[in-house]
Structure formats: C-alpha cells, structure tokens
mmCIF file of C-alpha atoms and ligand atoms in Angstrom:
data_model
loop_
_atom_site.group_PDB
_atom_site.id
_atom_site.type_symbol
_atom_site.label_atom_id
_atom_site.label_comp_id
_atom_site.label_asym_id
_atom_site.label_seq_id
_atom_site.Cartn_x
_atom_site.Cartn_y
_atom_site.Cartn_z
ATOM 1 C CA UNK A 1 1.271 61.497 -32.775
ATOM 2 C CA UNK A 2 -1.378 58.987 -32.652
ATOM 3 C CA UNK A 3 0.391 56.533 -29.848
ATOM 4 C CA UNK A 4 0.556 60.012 -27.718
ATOM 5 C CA UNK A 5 -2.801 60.590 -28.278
ATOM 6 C CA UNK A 6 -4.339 57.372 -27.220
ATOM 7 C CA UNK A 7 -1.897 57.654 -24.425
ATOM 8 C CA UNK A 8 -4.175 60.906 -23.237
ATOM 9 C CA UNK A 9 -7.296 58.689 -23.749
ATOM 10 C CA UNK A 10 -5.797 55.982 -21.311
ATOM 11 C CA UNK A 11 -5.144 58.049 -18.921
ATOM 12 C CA UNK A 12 -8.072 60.007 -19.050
ATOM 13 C CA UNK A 13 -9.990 57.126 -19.058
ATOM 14 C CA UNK A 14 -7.828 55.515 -15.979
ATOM 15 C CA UNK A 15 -8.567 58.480 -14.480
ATOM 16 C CA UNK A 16 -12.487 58.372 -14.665
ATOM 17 C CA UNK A 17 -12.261 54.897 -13.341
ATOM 18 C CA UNK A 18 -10.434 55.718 -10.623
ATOM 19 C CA UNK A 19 -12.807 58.313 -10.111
ATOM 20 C CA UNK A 20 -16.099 56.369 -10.438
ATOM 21 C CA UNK A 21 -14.370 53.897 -8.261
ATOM 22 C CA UNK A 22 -13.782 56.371 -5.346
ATOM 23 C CA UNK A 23 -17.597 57.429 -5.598
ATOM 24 C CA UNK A 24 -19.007 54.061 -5.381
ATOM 25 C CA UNK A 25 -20.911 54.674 -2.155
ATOM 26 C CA UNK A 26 -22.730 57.833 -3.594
ATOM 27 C CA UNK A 27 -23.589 56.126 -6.677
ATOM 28 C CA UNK A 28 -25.381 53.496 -6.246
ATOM 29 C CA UNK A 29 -27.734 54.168 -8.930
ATOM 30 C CA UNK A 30 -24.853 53.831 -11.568
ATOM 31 C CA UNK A 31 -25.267 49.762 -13.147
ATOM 32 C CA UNK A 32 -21.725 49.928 -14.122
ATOM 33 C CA UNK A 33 -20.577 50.774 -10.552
ATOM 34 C CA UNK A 34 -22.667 47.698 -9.475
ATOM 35 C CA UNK A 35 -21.407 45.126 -11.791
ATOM 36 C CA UNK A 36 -17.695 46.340 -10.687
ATOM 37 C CA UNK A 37 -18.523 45.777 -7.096
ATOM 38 C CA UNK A 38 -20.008 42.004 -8.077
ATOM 39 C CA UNK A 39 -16.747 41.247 -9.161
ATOM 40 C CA UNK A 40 -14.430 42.929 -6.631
ATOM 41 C CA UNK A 41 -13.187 41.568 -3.838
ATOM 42 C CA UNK A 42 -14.833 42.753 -1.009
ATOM 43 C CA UNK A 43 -14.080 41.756 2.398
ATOM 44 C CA UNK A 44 -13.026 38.512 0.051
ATOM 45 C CA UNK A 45 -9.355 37.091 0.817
ATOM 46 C CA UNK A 46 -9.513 34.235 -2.545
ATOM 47 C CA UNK A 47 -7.354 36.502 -4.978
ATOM 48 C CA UNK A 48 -7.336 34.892 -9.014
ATOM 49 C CA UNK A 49 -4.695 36.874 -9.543
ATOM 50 C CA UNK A 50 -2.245 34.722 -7.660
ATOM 51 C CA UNK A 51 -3.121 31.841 -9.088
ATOM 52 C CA UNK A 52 -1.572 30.309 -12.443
ATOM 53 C CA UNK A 53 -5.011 30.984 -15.028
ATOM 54 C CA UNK A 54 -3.268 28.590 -17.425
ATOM 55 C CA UNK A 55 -4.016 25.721 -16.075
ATOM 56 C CA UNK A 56 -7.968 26.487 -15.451
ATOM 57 C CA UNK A 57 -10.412 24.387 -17.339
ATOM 58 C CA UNK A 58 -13.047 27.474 -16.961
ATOM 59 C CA UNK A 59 -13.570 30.590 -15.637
ATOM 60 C CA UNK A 60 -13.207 31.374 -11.286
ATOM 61 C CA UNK A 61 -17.063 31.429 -9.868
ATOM 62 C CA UNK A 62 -18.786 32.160 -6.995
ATOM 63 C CA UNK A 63 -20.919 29.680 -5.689
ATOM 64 C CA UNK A 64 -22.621 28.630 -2.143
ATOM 65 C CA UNK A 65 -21.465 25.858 -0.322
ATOM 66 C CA UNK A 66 -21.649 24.064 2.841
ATOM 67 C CA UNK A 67 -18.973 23.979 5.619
ATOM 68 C CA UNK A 68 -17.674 21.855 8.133
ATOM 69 C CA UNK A 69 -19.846 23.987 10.869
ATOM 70 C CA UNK A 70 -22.874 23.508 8.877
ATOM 71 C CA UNK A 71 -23.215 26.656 7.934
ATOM 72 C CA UNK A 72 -23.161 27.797 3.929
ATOM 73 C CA UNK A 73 -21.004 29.950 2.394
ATOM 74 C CA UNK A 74 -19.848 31.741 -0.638
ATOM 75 C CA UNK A 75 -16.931 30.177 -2.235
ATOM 76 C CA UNK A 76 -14.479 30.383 -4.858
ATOM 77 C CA UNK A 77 -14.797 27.461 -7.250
ATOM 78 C CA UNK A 78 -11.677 26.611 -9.644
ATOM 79 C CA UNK A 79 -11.844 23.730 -11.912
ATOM 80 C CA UNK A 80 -8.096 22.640 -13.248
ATOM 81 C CA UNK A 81 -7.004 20.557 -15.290
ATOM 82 C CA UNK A 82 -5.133 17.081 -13.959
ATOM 83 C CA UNK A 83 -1.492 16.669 -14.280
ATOM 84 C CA UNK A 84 -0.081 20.130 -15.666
ATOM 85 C CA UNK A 85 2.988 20.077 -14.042
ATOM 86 C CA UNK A 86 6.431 17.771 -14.964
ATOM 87 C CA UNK A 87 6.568 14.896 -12.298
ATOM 88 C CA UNK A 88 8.719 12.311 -11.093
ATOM 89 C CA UNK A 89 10.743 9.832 -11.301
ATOM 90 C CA UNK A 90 9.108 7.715 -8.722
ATOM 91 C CA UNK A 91 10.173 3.959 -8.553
ATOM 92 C CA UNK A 92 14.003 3.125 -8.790
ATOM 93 C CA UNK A 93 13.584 0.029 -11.919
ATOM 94 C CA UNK A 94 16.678 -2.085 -9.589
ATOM 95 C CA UNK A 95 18.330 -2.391 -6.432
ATOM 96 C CA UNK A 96 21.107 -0.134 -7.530
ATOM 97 C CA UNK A 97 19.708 3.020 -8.723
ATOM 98 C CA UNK A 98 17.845 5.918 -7.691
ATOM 99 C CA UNK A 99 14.367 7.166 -7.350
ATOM 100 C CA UNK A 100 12.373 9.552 -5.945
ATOM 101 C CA UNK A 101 11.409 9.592 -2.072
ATOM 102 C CA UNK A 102 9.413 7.977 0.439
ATOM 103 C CA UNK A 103 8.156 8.241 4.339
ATOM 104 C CA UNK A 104 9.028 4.478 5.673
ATOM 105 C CA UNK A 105 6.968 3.344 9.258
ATOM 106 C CA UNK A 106 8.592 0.466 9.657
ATOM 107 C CA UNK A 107 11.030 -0.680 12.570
ATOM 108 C CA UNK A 108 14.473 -0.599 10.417
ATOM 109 C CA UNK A 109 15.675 2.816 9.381
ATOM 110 C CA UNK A 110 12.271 4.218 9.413
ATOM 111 C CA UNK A 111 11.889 7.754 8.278
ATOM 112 C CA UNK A 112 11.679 10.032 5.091
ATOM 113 C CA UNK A 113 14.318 8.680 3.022
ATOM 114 C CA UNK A 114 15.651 8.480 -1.124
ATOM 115 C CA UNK A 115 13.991 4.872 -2.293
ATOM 116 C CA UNK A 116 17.195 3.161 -2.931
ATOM 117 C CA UNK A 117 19.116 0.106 -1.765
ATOM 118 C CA UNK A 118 19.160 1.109 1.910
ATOM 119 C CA UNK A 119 15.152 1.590 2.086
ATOM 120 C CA UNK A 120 15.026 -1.772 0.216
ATOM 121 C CA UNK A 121 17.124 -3.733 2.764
ATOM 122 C CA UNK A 122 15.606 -1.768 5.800
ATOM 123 C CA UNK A 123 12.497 -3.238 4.416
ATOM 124 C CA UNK A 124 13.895 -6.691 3.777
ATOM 125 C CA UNK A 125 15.168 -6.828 7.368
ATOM 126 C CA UNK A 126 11.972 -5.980 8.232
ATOM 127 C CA UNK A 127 10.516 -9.269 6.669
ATOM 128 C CA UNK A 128 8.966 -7.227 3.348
ATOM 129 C CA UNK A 129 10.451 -9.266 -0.111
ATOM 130 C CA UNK A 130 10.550 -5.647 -2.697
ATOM 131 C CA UNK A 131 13.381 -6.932 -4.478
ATOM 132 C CA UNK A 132 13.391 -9.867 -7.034
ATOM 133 C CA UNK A 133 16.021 -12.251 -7.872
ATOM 134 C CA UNK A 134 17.716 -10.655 -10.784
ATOM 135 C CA UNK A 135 17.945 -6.924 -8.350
ATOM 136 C CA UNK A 136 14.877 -5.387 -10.098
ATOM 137 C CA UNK A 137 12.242 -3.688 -7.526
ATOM 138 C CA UNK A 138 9.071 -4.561 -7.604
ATOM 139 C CA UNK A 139 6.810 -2.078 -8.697
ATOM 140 C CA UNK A 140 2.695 -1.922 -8.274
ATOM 141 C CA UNK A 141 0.124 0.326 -9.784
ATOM 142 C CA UNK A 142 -2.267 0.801 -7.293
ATOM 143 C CA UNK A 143 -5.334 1.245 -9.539
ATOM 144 C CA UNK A 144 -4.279 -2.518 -10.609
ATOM 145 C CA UNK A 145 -5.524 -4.510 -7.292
ATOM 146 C CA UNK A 146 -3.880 -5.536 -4.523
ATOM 147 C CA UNK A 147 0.040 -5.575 -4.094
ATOM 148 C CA UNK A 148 2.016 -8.535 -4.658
ATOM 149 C CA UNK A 149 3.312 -10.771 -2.106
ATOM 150 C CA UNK A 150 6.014 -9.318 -0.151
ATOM 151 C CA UNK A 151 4.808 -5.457 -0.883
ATOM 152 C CA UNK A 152 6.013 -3.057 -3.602
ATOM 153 C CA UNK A 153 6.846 0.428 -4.556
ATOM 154 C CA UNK A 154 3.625 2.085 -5.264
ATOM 155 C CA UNK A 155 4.017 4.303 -8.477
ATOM 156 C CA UNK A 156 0.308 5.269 -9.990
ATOM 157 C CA UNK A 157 -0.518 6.309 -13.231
ATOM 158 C CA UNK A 158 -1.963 9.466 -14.866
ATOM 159 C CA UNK A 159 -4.965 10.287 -16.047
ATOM 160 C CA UNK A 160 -5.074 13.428 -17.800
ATOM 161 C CA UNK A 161 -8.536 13.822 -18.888
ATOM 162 C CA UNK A 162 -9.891 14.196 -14.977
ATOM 163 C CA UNK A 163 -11.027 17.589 -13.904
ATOM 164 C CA UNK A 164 -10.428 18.796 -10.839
ATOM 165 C CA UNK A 165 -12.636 21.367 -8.004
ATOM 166 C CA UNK A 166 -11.895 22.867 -5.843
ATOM 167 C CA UNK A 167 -14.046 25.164 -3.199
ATOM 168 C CA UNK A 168 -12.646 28.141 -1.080
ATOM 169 C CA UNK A 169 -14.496 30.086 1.120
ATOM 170 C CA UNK A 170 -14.285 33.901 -0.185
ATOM 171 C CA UNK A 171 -14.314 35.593 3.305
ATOM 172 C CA UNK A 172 -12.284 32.811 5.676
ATOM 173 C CA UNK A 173 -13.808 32.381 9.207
ATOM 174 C CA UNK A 174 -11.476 31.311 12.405
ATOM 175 C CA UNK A 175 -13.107 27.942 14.042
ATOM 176 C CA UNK A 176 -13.583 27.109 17.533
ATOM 177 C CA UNK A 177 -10.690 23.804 17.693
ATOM 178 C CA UNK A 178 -7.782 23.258 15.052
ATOM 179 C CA UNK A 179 -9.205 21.540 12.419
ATOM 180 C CA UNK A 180 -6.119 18.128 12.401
ATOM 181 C CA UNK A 181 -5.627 17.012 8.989
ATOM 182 C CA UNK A 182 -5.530 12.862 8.902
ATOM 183 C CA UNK A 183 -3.607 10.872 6.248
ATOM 184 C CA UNK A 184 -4.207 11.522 3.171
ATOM 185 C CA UNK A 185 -6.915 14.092 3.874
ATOM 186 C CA UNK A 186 -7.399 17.412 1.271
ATOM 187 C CA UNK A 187 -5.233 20.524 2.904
ATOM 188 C CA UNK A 188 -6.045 22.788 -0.077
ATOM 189 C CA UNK A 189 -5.007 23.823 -3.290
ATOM 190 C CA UNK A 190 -1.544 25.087 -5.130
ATOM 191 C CA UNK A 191 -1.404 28.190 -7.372
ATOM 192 C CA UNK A 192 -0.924 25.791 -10.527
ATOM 193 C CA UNK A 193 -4.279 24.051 -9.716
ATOM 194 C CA UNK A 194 -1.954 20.372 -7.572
ATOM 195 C CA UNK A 195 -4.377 19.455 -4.680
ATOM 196 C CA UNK A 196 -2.181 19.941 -1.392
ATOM 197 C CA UNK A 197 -2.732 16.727 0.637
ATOM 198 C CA UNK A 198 -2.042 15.132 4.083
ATOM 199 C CA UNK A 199 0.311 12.867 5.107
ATOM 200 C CA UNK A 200 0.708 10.247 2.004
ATOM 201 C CA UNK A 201 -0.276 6.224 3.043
ATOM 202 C CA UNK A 202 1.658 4.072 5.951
ATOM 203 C CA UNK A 203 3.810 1.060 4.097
ATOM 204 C CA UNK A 204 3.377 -1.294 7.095
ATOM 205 C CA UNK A 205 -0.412 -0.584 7.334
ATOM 206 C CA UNK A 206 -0.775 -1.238 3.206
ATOM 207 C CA UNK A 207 -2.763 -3.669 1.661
ATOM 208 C CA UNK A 208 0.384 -5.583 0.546
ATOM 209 C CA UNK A 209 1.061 -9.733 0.913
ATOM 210 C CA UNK A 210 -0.367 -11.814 3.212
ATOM 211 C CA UNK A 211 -0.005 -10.375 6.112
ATOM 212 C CA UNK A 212 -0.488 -6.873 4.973
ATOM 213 C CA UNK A 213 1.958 -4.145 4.771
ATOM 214 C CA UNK A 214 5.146 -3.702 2.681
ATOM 215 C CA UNK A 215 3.509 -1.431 0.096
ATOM 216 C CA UNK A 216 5.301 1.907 0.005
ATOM 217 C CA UNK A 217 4.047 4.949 -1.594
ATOM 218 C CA UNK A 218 6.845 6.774 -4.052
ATOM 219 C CA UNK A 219 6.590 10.827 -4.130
ATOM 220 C CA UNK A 220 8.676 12.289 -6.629
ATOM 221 C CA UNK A 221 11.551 14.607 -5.591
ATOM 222 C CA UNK A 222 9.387 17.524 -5.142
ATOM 223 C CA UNK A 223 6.685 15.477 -2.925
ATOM 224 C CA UNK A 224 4.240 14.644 -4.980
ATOM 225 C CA UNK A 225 2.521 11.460 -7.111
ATOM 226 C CA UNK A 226 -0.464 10.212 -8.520
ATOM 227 C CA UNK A 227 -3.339 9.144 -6.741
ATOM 228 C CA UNK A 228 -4.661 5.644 -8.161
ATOM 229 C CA UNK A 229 -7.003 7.465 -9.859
ATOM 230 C CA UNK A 230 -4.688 9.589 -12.110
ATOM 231 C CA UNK A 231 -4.588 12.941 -10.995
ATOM 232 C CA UNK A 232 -0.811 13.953 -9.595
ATOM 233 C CA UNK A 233 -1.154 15.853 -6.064
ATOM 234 C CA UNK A 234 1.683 17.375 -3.512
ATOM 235 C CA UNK A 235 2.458 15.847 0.073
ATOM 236 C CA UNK A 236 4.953 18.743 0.250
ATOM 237 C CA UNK A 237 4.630 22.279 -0.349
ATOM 238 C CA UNK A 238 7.201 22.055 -3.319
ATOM 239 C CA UNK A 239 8.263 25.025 -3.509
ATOM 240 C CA UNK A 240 10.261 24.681 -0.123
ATOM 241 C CA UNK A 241 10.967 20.949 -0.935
ATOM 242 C CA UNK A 242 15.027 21.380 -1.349
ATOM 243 C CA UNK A 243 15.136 23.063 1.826
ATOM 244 C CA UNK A 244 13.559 20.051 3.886
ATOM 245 C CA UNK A 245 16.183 17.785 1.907
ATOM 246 C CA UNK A 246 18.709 19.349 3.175
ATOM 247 C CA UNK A 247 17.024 19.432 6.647
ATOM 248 C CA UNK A 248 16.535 15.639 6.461
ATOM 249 C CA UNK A 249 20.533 14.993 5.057
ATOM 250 C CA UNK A 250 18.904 14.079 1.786
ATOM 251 C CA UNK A 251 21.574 14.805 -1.222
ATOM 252 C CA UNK A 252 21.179 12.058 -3.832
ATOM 253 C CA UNK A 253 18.105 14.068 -5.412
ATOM 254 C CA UNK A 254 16.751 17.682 -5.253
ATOM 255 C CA UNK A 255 13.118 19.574 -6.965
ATOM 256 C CA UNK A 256 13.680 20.652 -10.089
ATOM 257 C CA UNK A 257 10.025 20.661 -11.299
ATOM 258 C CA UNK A 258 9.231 23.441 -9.107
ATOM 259 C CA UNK A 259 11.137 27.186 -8.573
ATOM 260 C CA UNK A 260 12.529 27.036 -5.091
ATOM 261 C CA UNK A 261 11.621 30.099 -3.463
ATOM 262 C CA UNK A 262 12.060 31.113 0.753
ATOM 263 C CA UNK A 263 9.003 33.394 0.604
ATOM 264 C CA UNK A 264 6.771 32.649 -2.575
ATOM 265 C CA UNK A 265 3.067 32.196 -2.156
ATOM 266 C CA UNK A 266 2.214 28.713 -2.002
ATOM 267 C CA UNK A 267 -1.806 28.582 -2.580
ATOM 268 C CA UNK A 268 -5.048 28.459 -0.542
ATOM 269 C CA UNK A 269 -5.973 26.470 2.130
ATOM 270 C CA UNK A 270 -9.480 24.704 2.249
ATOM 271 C CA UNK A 271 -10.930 27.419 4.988
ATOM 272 C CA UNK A 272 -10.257 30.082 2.845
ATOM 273 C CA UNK A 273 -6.537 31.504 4.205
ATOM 274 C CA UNK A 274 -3.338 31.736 2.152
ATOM 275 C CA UNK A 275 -0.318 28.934 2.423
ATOM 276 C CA UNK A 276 3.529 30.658 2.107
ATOM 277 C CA UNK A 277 6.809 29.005 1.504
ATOM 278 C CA UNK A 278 8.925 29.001 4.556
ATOM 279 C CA UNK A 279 9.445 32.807 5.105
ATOM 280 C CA UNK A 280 8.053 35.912 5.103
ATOM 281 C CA UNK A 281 8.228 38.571 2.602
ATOM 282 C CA UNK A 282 11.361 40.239 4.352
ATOM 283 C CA UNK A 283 12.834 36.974 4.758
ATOM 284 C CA UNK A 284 12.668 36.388 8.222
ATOM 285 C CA UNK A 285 11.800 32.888 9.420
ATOM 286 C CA UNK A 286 8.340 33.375 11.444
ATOM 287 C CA UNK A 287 9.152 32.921 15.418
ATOM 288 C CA UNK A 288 5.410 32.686 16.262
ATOM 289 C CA UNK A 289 3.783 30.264 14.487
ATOM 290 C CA UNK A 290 1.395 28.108 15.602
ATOM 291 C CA UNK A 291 0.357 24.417 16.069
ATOM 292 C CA UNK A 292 -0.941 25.024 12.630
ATOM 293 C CA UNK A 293 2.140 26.419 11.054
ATOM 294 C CA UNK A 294 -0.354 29.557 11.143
ATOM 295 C CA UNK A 295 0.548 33.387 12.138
ATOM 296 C CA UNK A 296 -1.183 36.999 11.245
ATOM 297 C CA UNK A 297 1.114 39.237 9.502
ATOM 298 C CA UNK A 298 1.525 41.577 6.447
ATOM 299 C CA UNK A 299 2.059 39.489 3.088
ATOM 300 C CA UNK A 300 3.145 41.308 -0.373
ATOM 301 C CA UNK A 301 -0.159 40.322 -1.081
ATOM 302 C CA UNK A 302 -1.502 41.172 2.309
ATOM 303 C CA UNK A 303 -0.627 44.609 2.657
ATOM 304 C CA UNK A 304 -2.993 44.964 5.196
ATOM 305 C CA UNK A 305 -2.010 41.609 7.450
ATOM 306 C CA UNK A 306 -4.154 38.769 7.591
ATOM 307 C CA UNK A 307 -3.998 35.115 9.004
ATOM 308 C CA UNK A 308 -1.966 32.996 7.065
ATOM 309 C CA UNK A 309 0.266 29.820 7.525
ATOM 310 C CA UNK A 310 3.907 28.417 6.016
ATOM 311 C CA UNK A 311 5.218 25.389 5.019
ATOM 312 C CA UNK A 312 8.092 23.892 7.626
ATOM 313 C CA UNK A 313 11.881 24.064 6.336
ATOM 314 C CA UNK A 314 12.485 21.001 8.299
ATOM 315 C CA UNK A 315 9.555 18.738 8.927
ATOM 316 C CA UNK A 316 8.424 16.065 6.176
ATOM 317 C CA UNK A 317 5.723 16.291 4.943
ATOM 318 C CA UNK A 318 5.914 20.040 5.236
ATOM 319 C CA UNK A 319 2.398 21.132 5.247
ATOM 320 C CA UNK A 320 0.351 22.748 7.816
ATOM 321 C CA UNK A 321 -0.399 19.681 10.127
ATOM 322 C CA UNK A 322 -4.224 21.065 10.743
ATOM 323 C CA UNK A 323 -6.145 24.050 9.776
ATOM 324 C CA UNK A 324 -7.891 27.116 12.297
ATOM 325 C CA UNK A 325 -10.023 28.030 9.990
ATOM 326 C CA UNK A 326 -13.979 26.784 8.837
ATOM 327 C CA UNK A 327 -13.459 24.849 6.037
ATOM 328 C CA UNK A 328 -15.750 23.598 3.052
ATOM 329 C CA UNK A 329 -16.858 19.944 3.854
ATOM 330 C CA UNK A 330 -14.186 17.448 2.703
ATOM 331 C CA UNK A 331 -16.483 16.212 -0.055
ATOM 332 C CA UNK A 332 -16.936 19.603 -1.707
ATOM 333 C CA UNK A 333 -13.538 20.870 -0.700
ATOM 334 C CA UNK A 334 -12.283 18.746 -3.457
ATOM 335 C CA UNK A 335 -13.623 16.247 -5.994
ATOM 336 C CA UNK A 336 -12.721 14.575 -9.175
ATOM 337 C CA UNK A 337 -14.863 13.749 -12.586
HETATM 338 ZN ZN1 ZN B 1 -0.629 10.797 -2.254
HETATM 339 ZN ZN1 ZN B 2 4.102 34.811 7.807
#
C-alpha cells in the first residue's frame, strides 16, 4: 500500500517537473526554474552523462577559457584521476617473446608492428644495438635520462597521484582551416578520463646513442602508455583497436583492456565535438567523412545530428588526424599537477 502510494507521489511529482519545465519561458520569475536552466544544457553539446563519473577527482564545472582564435569561452572542466584503467604489457623482457606494439620509421620493415624478434632485427639491420648478449631487450624509462647506446624500448612508469584537466568548449564552434594535430599533440579526452593523443614519438628521430635515434616508444595492445611523467594516455581510440589489428595483419596480440565496440562513443574532442568508434549507430561505415575523420549526422546521443568524427578501422594511429573545430589553447586543453 505504501510502495503504491509513493509511486502516485513520483509521478505526480515527475509530472509537475515536467510541467514547470515546459513553462520555463513564462516563468522566469520562478528561482527554481532558474537554477535548472544553470545547469541544463543549453545550446551545450559537452554531455556528463556519457562520461565514466567514477573516475572524476571532483565535480564537472563551467569555467571561461581561452581558445586557439583568441577568443574566450565557456568550457567544461573535468579533473580525473591518472591511470584508472588496466594497461599493458609494453616491453617484450627477450628476443623471443612478445610485447605490446609499436610504429617503427626506420628503413627495414618500417611500420606499425608487434615488438618482437622481427622489429628487433629490422632495427639491428638498421644499425640500432636493442638486444644484449644473453637475448634480453633493452629496456629504458624515459623519465630516467637519455637512452643507452644503441637505443631501447621505451616503457615509462606510472604515477598515480597526478591529476589530470581537461577543458571542452560547451557550445563547439567550426574554424576557418583544419586544425592538423602534430606528434604527440593533445586530440582530446576518453569517456574514462585517458587523454587521446597524436601520433606517439619517431624511433629514428629519439634521443637514443650517439648518433641519435633507436629509441622506440612501446604502446600496449590497446594503443596506449605512459608518458615519462606517469600518467597512461591512448594513441588509438581503443575501443576500435582490434579492428585496426586485423587491418594491419596483426594476430600475435589483441585489446582486452577495453570493450570492443563498432559504434560506441569514444569521448570529446578538444573543440568541443564528440569522437565515435568506427561506425555509426545503425552500423553503417560513414562514406563521407572528411580529412578530419569528421561528418554531421544523427548519433544515439545526437538525436538531433550534429558534427562529429570516428576513429579509422584501418589506419594506425586511428585518431582523427586534425580537428575543424576552435579548440581550447593546447596549454589549457590539457595539463597535469
Ligand atoms: Zn605517448
Ligand atoms: Zn557518424
């Protein structure tokens, strides 16, 4: 008797909400009617609601910031916690196992490739020394100086005390030229809080031995690492990560940290607009994207269509290779404490 009657309440209560809601415009007068407008989403694209809350450090705010275009905007600011997600393995320990992955720039069997044995002896050929006497790869921090002699397998470790922020713009803007996204360089953010990030480091353009070069980055088999400062970040969206394996003949390893998923929602961008796995809701590989992996269109979220780019199935890294939209300024768009 009770449950039915505080079923009544709820729904009579839904139901003035939904009324008060519907009046907003008239009532202006109402405070309560104001405060629910402050935090609606307006005109805003940033949604919380597809992001994963567990990982946030505090709660989403709306602050003004400055973007690339000089102008100043509101933006979204999220503040995660570093490292929430299972990573790696990275660095194969000798000659004859297996690791995770790495994008090679070097003369002999260049390419995105499993680090094993045929990496290591492309690498040899190509006068880099990553394997010792006794078959054991040489592996560097990068935090801990240079390289040794001869390069290394890069493999960084975490810190999991940093916090990481990130801006969005609320109410994305197009730009007037594509916005190209340079190694390394912030793309934007995943739902679970990973920064999305350029193209990782060149090996033959390292710091490594003497005459430079030879130090090779390792991503883990879902495209992602940790930066030398500790915080682990995606080259890939991961989501679509055993899709561009397969693309790329890659079979010795596969992503098992992250849910594989055709049409999932990926996270935001830096200029404001959503990322997507490599389909659309309906399943259909997009036909029309453009130069930034970029097309409007109705999402699930998105009822209503709106700008918004995909990940490649085939390319590695996968990201979108430049953005159309204003972004926050690089140094805002992302930073670390
Ligand atoms: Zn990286
Ligand atoms: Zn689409």
């Amino acid at each position: 008797m009770k449950k039915f009657r505080l079923r009544i309440l709820l729904a009579f209560g839904i139901m003035v909400s939904l009324v008060s809601c519907s009046n907003d415009d008239d009532s202006t007068n109402e405070p309560e009617t104001e405060t629910e407008t402050e935090t609606g989403t307006d005109g805003h694209v940033f949604k919380e609601s597809l992001m994963v809350g567990d990982n946030l450090l505090q709660e989403v705010s709306i602050v003004s910031a400055r973007l690339v275009d000089g102008t100043t905007a509101d933006c979204y600011k999220l503040v995660f916690k570093s490292n929430p997600v299972a990573n790696g393995p990275y660095c194969p320990e000798t000659e004859n196992d297996i690791g995770g992955l790495g994008v090679y720039d070097g003369n002999t069997n260049p390419g995105f490739q499993v680090m094993k044995k045929a990496l290591w002896d492309a690498m040899e050929a190509d006068g880099y020394d990553l394997v010792d006497d006794d078959g054991n790869v040489v592996i560097a921090d990068p935090a801990a100086g240079p390289p040794p002699s001869g390069g290394a397998c890069l493999e960084g470790s975490p810190d999991n005390d940093l916090e990481l922020t990130f801006l969005i713009p609320a109410e994305p803007k197009m730009g007037t030229s594509n916005d190209v996204i340079s190694t390394v360089e912030h793309i934007g953010v995943s739902k679970d809080g990973i920064p999305l990030t350029g193209d990782p480091p060149s090996a033959t353009q390292s710091q490594g031995g003497p005459g430079g070069g030879g130090a090779i980055p390792s991503l883990d088999p879902c495209g992602g690492h940790m930066d030398p400062s500790g915080y682990y970040h995606l080259h890939f969206g991961a989501e679509a990560m055993n899709e561009v394996l397969i693309s790329n003949d890659i079979t010795d390893v596969s992503c098992t940290n992250y849910e594989q998923s055709e049409t999932v929602f990926i996270g935001f961008a830096k200029d404001g607009y959503p990322i997507y796995s490599t389909r659309d809701a309906d399943g259909t590989l997009p036909d029309d994207l453009d130069e930034c992996y970029g097309h409007f269109g109705t999402t699930t979220d998105y009822p209503d269509g709106i700008y918004h780019y995909h990940v490649s199935s085939t390319q590695a890294p996968n990201l979108p290779p430049c953005l159309k939209g204003v972004a926050v300024n690089t140094r805002d768009a992302f930073s670390t404490n």
